[in-house]
PDB file of C-alpha atoms in Angstrom:
ATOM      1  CA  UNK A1256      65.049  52.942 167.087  1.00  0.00           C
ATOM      2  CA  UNK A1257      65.099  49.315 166.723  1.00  0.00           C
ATOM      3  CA  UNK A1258      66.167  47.704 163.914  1.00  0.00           C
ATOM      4  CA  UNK A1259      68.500  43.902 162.592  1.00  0.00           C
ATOM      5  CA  UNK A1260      71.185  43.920 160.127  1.00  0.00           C
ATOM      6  CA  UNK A1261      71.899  40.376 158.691  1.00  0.00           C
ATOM      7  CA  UNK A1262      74.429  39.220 157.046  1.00  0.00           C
ATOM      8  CA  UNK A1263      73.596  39.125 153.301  1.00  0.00           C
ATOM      9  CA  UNK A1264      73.403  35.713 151.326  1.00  0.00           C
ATOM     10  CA  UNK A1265      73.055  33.655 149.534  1.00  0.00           C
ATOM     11  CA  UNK A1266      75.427  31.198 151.476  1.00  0.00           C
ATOM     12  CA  UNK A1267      76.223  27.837 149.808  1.00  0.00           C
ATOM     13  CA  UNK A1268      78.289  25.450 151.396  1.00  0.00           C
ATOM     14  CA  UNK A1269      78.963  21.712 151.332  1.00  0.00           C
ATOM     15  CA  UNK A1270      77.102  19.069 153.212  1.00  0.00           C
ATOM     16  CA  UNK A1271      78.824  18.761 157.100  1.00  0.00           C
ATOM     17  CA  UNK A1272      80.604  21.826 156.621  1.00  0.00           C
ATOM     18  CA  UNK A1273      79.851  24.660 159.583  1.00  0.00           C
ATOM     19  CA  UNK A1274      77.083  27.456 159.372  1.00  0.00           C
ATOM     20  CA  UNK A1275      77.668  30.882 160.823  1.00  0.00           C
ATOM     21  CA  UNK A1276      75.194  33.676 160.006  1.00  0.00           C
ATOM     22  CA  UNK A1277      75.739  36.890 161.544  1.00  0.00           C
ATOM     23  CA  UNK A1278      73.023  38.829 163.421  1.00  0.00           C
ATOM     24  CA  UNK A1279      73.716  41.779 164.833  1.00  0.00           C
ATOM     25  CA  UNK A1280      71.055  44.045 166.374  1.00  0.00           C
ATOM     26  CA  UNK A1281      69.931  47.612 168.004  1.00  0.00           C
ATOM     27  CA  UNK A1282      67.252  48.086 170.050  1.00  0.00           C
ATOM     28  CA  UNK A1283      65.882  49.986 173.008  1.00  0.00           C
ATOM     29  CA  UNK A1284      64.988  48.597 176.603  1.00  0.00           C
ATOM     30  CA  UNK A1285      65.571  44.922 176.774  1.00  0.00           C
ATOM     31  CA  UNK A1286      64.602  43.273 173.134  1.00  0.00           C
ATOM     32  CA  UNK A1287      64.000  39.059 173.012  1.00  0.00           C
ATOM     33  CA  UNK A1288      65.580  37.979 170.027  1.00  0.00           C
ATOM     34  CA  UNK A1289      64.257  35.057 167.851  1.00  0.00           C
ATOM     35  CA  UNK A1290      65.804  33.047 164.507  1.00  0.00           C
ATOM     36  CA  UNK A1291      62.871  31.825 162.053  1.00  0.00           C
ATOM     37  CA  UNK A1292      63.438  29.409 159.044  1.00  0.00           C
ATOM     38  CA  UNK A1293      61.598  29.596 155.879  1.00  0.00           C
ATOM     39  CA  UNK A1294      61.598  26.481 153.767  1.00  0.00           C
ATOM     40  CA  UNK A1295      60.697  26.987 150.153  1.00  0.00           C
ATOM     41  CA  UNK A1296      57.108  27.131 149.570  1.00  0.00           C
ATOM     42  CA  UNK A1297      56.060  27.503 153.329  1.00  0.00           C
ATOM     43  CA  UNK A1298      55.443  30.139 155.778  1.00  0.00           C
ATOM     44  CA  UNK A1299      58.198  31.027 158.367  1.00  0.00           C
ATOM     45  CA  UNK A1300      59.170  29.181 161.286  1.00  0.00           C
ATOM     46  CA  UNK A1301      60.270  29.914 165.025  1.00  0.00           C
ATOM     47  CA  UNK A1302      64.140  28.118 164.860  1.00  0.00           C
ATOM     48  CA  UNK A1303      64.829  29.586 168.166  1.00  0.00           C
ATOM     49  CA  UNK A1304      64.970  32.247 170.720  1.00  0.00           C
ATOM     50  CA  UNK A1305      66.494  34.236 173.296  1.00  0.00           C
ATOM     51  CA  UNK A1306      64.879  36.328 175.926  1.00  0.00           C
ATOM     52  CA  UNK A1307      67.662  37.852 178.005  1.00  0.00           C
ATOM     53  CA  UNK A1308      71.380  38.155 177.702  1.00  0.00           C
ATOM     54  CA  UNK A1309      73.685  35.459 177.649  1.00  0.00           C
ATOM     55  CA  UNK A1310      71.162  33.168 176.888  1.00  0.00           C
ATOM     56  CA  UNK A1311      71.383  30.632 174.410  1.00  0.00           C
ATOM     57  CA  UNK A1312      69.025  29.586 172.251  1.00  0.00           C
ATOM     58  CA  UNK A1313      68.868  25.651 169.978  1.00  0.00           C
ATOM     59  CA  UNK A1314      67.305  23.775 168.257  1.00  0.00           C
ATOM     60  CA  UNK A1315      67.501  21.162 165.286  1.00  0.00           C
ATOM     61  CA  UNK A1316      71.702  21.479 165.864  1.00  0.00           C
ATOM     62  CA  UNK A1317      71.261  25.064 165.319  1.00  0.00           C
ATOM     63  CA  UNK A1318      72.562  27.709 168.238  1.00  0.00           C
ATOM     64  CA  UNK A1319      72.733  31.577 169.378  1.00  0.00           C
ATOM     65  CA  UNK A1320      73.851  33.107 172.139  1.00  0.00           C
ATOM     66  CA  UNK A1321      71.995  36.761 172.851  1.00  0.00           C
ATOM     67  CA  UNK A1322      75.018  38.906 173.157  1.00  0.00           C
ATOM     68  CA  UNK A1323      74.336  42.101 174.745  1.00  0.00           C
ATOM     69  CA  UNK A1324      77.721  43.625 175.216  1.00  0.00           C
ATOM     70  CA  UNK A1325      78.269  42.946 170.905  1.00  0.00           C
ATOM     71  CA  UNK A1326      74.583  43.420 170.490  1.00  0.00           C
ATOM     72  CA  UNK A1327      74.577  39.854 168.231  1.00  0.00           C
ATOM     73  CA  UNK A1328      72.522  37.261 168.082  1.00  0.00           C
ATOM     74  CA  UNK A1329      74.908  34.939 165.417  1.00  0.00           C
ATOM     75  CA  UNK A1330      73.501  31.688 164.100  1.00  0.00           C
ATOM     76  CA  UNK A1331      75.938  28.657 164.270  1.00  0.00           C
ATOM     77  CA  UNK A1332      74.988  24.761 163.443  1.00  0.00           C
ATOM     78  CA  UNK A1333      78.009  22.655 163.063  1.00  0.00           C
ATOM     79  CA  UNK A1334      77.133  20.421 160.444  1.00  0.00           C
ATOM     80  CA  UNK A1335      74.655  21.003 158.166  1.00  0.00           C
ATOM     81  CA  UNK A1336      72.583  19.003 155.846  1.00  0.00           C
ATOM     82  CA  UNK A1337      70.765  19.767 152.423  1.00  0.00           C
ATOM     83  CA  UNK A1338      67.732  19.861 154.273  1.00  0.00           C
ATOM     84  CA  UNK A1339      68.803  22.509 156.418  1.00  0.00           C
ATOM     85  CA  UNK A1340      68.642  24.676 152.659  1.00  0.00           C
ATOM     86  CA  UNK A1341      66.227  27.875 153.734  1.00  0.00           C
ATOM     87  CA  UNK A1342      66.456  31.477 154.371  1.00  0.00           C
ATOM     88  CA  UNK A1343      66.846  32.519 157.453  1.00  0.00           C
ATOM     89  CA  UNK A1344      65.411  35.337 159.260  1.00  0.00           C
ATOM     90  CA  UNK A1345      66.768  37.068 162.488  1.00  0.00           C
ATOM     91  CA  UNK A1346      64.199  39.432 164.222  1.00  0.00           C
ATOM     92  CA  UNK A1347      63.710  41.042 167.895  1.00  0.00           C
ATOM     93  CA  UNK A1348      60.909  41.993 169.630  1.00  0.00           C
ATOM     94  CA  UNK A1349      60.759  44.945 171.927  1.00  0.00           C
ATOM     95  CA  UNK A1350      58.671  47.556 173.351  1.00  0.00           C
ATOM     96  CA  UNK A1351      55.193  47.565 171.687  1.00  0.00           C
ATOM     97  CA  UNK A1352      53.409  44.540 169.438  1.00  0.00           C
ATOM     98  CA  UNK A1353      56.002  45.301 166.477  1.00  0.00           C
ATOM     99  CA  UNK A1354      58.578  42.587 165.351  1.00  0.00           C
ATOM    100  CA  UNK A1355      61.692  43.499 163.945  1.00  0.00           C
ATOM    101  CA  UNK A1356      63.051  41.211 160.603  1.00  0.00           C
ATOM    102  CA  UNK A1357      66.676  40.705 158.950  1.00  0.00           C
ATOM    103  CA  UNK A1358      66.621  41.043 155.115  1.00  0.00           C
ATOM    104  CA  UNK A1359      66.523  37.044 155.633  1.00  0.00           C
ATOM    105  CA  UNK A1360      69.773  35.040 154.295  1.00  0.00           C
ATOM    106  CA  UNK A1361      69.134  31.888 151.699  1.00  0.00           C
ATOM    107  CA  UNK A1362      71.646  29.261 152.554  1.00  0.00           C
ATOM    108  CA  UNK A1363      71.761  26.295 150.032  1.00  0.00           C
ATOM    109  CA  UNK A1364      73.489  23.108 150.977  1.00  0.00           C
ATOM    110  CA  UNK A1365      75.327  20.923 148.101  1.00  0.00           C
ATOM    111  CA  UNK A1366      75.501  17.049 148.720  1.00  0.00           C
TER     112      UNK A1366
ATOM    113  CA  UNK B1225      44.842  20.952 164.155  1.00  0.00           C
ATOM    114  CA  UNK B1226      46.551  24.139 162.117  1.00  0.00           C
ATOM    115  CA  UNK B1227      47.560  26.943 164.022  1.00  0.00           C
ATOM    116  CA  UNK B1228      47.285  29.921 162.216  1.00  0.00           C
ATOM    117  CA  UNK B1229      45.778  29.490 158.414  1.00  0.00           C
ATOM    118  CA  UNK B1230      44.934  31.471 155.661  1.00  0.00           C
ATOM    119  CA  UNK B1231      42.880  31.054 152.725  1.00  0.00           C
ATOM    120  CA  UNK B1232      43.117  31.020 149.470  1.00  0.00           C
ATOM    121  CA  UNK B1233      46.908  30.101 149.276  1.00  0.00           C
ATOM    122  CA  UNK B1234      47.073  30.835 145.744  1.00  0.00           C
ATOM    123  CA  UNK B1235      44.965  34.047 144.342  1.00  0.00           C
ATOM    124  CA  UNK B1236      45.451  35.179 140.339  1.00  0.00           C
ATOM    125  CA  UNK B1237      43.330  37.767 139.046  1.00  0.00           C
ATOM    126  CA  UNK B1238      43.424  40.619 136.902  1.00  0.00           C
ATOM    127  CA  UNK B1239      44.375  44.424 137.529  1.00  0.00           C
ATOM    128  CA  UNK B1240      41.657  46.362 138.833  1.00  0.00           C
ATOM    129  CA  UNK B1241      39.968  43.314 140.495  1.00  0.00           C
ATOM    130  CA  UNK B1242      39.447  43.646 144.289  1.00  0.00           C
ATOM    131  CA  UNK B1243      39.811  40.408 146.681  1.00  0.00           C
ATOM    132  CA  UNK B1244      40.312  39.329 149.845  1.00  0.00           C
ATOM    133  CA  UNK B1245      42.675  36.651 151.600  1.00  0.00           C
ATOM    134  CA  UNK B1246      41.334  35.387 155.210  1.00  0.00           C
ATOM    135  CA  UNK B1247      43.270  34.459 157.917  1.00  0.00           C
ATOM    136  CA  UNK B1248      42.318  32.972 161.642  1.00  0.00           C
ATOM    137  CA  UNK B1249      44.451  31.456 164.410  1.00  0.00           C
ATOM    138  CA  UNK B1250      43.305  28.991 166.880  1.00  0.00           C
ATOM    139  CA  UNK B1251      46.459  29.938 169.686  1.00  0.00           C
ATOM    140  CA  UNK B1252      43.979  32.331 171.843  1.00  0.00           C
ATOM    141  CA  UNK B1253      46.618  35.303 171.132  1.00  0.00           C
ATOM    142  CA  UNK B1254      45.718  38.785 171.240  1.00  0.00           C
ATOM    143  CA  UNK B1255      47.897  40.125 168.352  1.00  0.00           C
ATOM    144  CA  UNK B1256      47.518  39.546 164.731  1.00  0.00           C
ATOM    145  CA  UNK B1257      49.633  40.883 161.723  1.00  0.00           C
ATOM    146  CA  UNK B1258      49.800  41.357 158.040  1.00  0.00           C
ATOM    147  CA  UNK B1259      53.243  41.024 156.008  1.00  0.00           C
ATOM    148  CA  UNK B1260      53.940  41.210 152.598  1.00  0.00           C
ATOM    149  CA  UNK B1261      57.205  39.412 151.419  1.00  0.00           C
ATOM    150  CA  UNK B1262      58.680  40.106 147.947  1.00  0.00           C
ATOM    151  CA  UNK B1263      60.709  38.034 145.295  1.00  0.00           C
ATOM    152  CA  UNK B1264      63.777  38.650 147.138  1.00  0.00           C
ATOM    153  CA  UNK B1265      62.351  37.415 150.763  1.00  0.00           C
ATOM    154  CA  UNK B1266      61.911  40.834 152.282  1.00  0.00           C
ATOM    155  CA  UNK B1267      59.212  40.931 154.804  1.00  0.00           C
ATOM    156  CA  UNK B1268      57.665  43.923 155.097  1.00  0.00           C
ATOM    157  CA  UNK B1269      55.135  44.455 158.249  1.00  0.00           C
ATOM    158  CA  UNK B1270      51.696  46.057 156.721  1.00  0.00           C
ATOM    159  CA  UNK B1271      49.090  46.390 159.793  1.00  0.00           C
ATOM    160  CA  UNK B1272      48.749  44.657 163.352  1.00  0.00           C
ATOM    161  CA  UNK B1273      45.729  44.481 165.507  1.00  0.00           C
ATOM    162  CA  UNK B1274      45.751  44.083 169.032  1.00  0.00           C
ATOM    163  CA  UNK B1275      42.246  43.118 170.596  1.00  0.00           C
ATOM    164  CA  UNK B1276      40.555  43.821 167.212  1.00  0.00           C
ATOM    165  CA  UNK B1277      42.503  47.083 167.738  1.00  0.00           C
ATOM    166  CA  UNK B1278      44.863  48.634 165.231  1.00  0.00           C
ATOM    167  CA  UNK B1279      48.389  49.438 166.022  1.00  0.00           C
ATOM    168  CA  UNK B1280      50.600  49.380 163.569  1.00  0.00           C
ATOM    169  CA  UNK B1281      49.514  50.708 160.524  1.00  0.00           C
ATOM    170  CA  UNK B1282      52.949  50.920 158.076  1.00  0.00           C
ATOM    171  CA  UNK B1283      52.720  53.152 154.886  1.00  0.00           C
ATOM    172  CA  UNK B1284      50.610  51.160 152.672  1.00  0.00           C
ATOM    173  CA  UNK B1285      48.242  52.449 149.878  1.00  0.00           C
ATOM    174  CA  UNK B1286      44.615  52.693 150.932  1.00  0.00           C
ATOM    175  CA  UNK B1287      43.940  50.494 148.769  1.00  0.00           C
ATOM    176  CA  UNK B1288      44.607  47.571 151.728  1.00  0.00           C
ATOM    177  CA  UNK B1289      42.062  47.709 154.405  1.00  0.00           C
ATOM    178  CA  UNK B1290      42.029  45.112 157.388  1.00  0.00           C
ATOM    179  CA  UNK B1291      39.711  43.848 159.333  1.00  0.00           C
ATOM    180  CA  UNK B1292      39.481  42.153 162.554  1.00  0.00           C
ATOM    181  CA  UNK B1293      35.956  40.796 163.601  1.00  0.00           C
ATOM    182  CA  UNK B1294      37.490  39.114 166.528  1.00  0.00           C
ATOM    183  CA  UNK B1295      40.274  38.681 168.176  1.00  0.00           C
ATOM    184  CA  UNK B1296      40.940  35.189 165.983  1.00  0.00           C
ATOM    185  CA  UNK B1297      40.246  36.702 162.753  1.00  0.00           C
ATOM    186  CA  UNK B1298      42.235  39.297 160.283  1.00  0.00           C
ATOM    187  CA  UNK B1299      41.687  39.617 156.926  1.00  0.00           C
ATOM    188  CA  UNK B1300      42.698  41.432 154.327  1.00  0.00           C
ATOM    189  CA  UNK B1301      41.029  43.137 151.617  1.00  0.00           C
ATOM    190  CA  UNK B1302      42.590  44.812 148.397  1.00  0.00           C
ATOM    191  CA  UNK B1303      40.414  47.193 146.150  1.00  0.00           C
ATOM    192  CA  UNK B1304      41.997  48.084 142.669  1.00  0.00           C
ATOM    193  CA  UNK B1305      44.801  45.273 142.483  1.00  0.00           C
ATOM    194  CA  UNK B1306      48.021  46.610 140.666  1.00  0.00           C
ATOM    195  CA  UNK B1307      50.667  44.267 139.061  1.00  0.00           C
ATOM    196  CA  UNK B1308      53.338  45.662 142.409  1.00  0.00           C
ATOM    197  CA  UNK B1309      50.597  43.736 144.517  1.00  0.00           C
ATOM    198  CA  UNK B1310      52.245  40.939 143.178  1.00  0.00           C
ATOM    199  CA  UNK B1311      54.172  39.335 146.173  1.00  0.00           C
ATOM    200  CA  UNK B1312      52.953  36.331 149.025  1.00  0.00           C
ATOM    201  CA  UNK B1313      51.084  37.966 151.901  1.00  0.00           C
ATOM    202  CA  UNK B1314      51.878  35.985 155.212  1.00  0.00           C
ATOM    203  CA  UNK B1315      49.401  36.768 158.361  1.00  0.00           C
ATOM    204  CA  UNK B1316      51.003  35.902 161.684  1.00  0.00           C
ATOM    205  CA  UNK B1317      50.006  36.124 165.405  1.00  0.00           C
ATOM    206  CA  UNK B1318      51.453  36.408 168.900  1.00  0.00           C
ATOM    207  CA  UNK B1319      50.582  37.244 172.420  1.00  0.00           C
ATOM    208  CA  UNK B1320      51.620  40.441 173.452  1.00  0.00           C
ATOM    209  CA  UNK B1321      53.427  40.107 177.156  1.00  0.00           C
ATOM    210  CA  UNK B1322      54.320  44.166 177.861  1.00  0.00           C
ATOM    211  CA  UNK B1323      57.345  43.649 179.385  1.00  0.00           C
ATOM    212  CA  UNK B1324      59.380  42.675 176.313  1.00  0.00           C
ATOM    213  CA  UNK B1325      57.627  43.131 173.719  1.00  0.00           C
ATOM    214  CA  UNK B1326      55.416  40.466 172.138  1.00  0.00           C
ATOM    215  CA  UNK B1327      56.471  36.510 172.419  1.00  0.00           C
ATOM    216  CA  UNK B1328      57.237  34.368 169.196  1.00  0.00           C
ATOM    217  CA  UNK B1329      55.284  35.224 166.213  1.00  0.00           C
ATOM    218  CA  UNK B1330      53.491  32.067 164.307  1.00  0.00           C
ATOM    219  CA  UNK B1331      53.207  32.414 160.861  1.00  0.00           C
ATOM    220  CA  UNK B1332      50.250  31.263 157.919  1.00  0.00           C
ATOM    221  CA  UNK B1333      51.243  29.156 154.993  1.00  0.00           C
ATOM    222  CA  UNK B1334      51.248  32.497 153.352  1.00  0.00           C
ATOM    223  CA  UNK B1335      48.592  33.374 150.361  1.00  0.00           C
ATOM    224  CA  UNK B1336      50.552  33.861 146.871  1.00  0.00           C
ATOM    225  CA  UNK B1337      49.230  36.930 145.023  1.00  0.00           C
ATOM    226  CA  UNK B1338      49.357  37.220 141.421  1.00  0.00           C
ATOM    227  CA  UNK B1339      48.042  40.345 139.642  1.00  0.00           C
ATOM    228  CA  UNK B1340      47.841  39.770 135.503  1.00  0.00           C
TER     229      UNK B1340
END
């Protein structure tokens, strides 16, 4: 079946410092693979996606490569900023109208 | 102009009570959906309609019943509200493609359910 295991949070780091959030997926046939942001208060967000493998996803800063032989889909910024504080939310698409989610991961960023 | 909204975005009421939160996109998609995210951020997929047609209909007390009067609209009604109803209901859309699934879901503001 399809399904997306995230790593769990919360993740709290200092302002600049770098961002990795793993992502790692299974899925049958040939899934697109998407990053949303939630800010507090608000509905989710598209960050980015990824439609076939080895592609590589960004926006904001924020990157994934669609890894098909490692089946991952990690999250990387380099530097981030207290307003990048959010959860995050990997999910694929495959097969069929149904979306996939992570559990979501809150990152909080400290001045 | 918003792209997918949903109305009320705050709902209290009292156990027992039924009520309804509305939803409508202006993207032209085909596919609409219902989640339900708790307090710790889980997102949990209730119902999807494709074409006003159901197609995902997750294990959810019958005490939720959608309904799609077009292909823009999906609401949600609730009969009998219990305080585990408790939680923010997000409706979302995308356009199904076939090949690969659906493209990019967009999501509502989300409606914040409290049950007293």
């Amino acid at each position: 079946g399809n399904s997306v295991t995230q790593m769990e949070g919360p993740v709290t780091l200092s302002e600049e410092a770098f961002l990795t959030i793993n992502c790692t997926y299974t899925a049958t046939g040939y899934p697109s693979l998407f990053w949303y942001v939630q800010y507090p208060g608000e509905g989710l967000q598209l960050l980015l996606k990824a439609t076939k493998a080895d592609d590589k996803g960004s926006n904001k800063g924020f990157e994934a490569t669609y890894r098909k032989e490692t089946t991952s889909f990690h999250l990387e910024k380099g530097s981030v900023q207290v307003s990048d504080s959010a959860v995050y939310f990997c999910a694929l698409s495959a097969t069929g109208n149904q979306f996939y989610f992570g559990t979501g991961t809150s990152l909080t960023v400290i001045p | 102009d918003t792209a997918v909204s949903q109305t009320p975005k705050y709902l209290v009421t009292q156990m027992g009570n039924d009520k309804s939160i509305k939803c409508e996109q202006n993207l032209g998609h085909d596919t609409m959906y219902w989640y339900k995210q708790d307090s710790k951020k889980f997102l949990k997929i209730m119902f999807s309609y494709n074409n006003k047609e159901l197609i995902i209909n997750e294990t959810v007390p019958n005490r939720f019943s959608p309904k799609s009067p077009d292909k823009a609209h999906l609401n949600l009604h609730i009969n009998s509200l219990e305080l585990g109803d408790s939680a923010v209901y997000f409706c979302a859309s995308s356009q199904y493609t076939g090949t690969s699934g659906s493209n990019e879901q967009y999501f509502g503001p989300g409606t914040r359910l409290t049950v007293t």
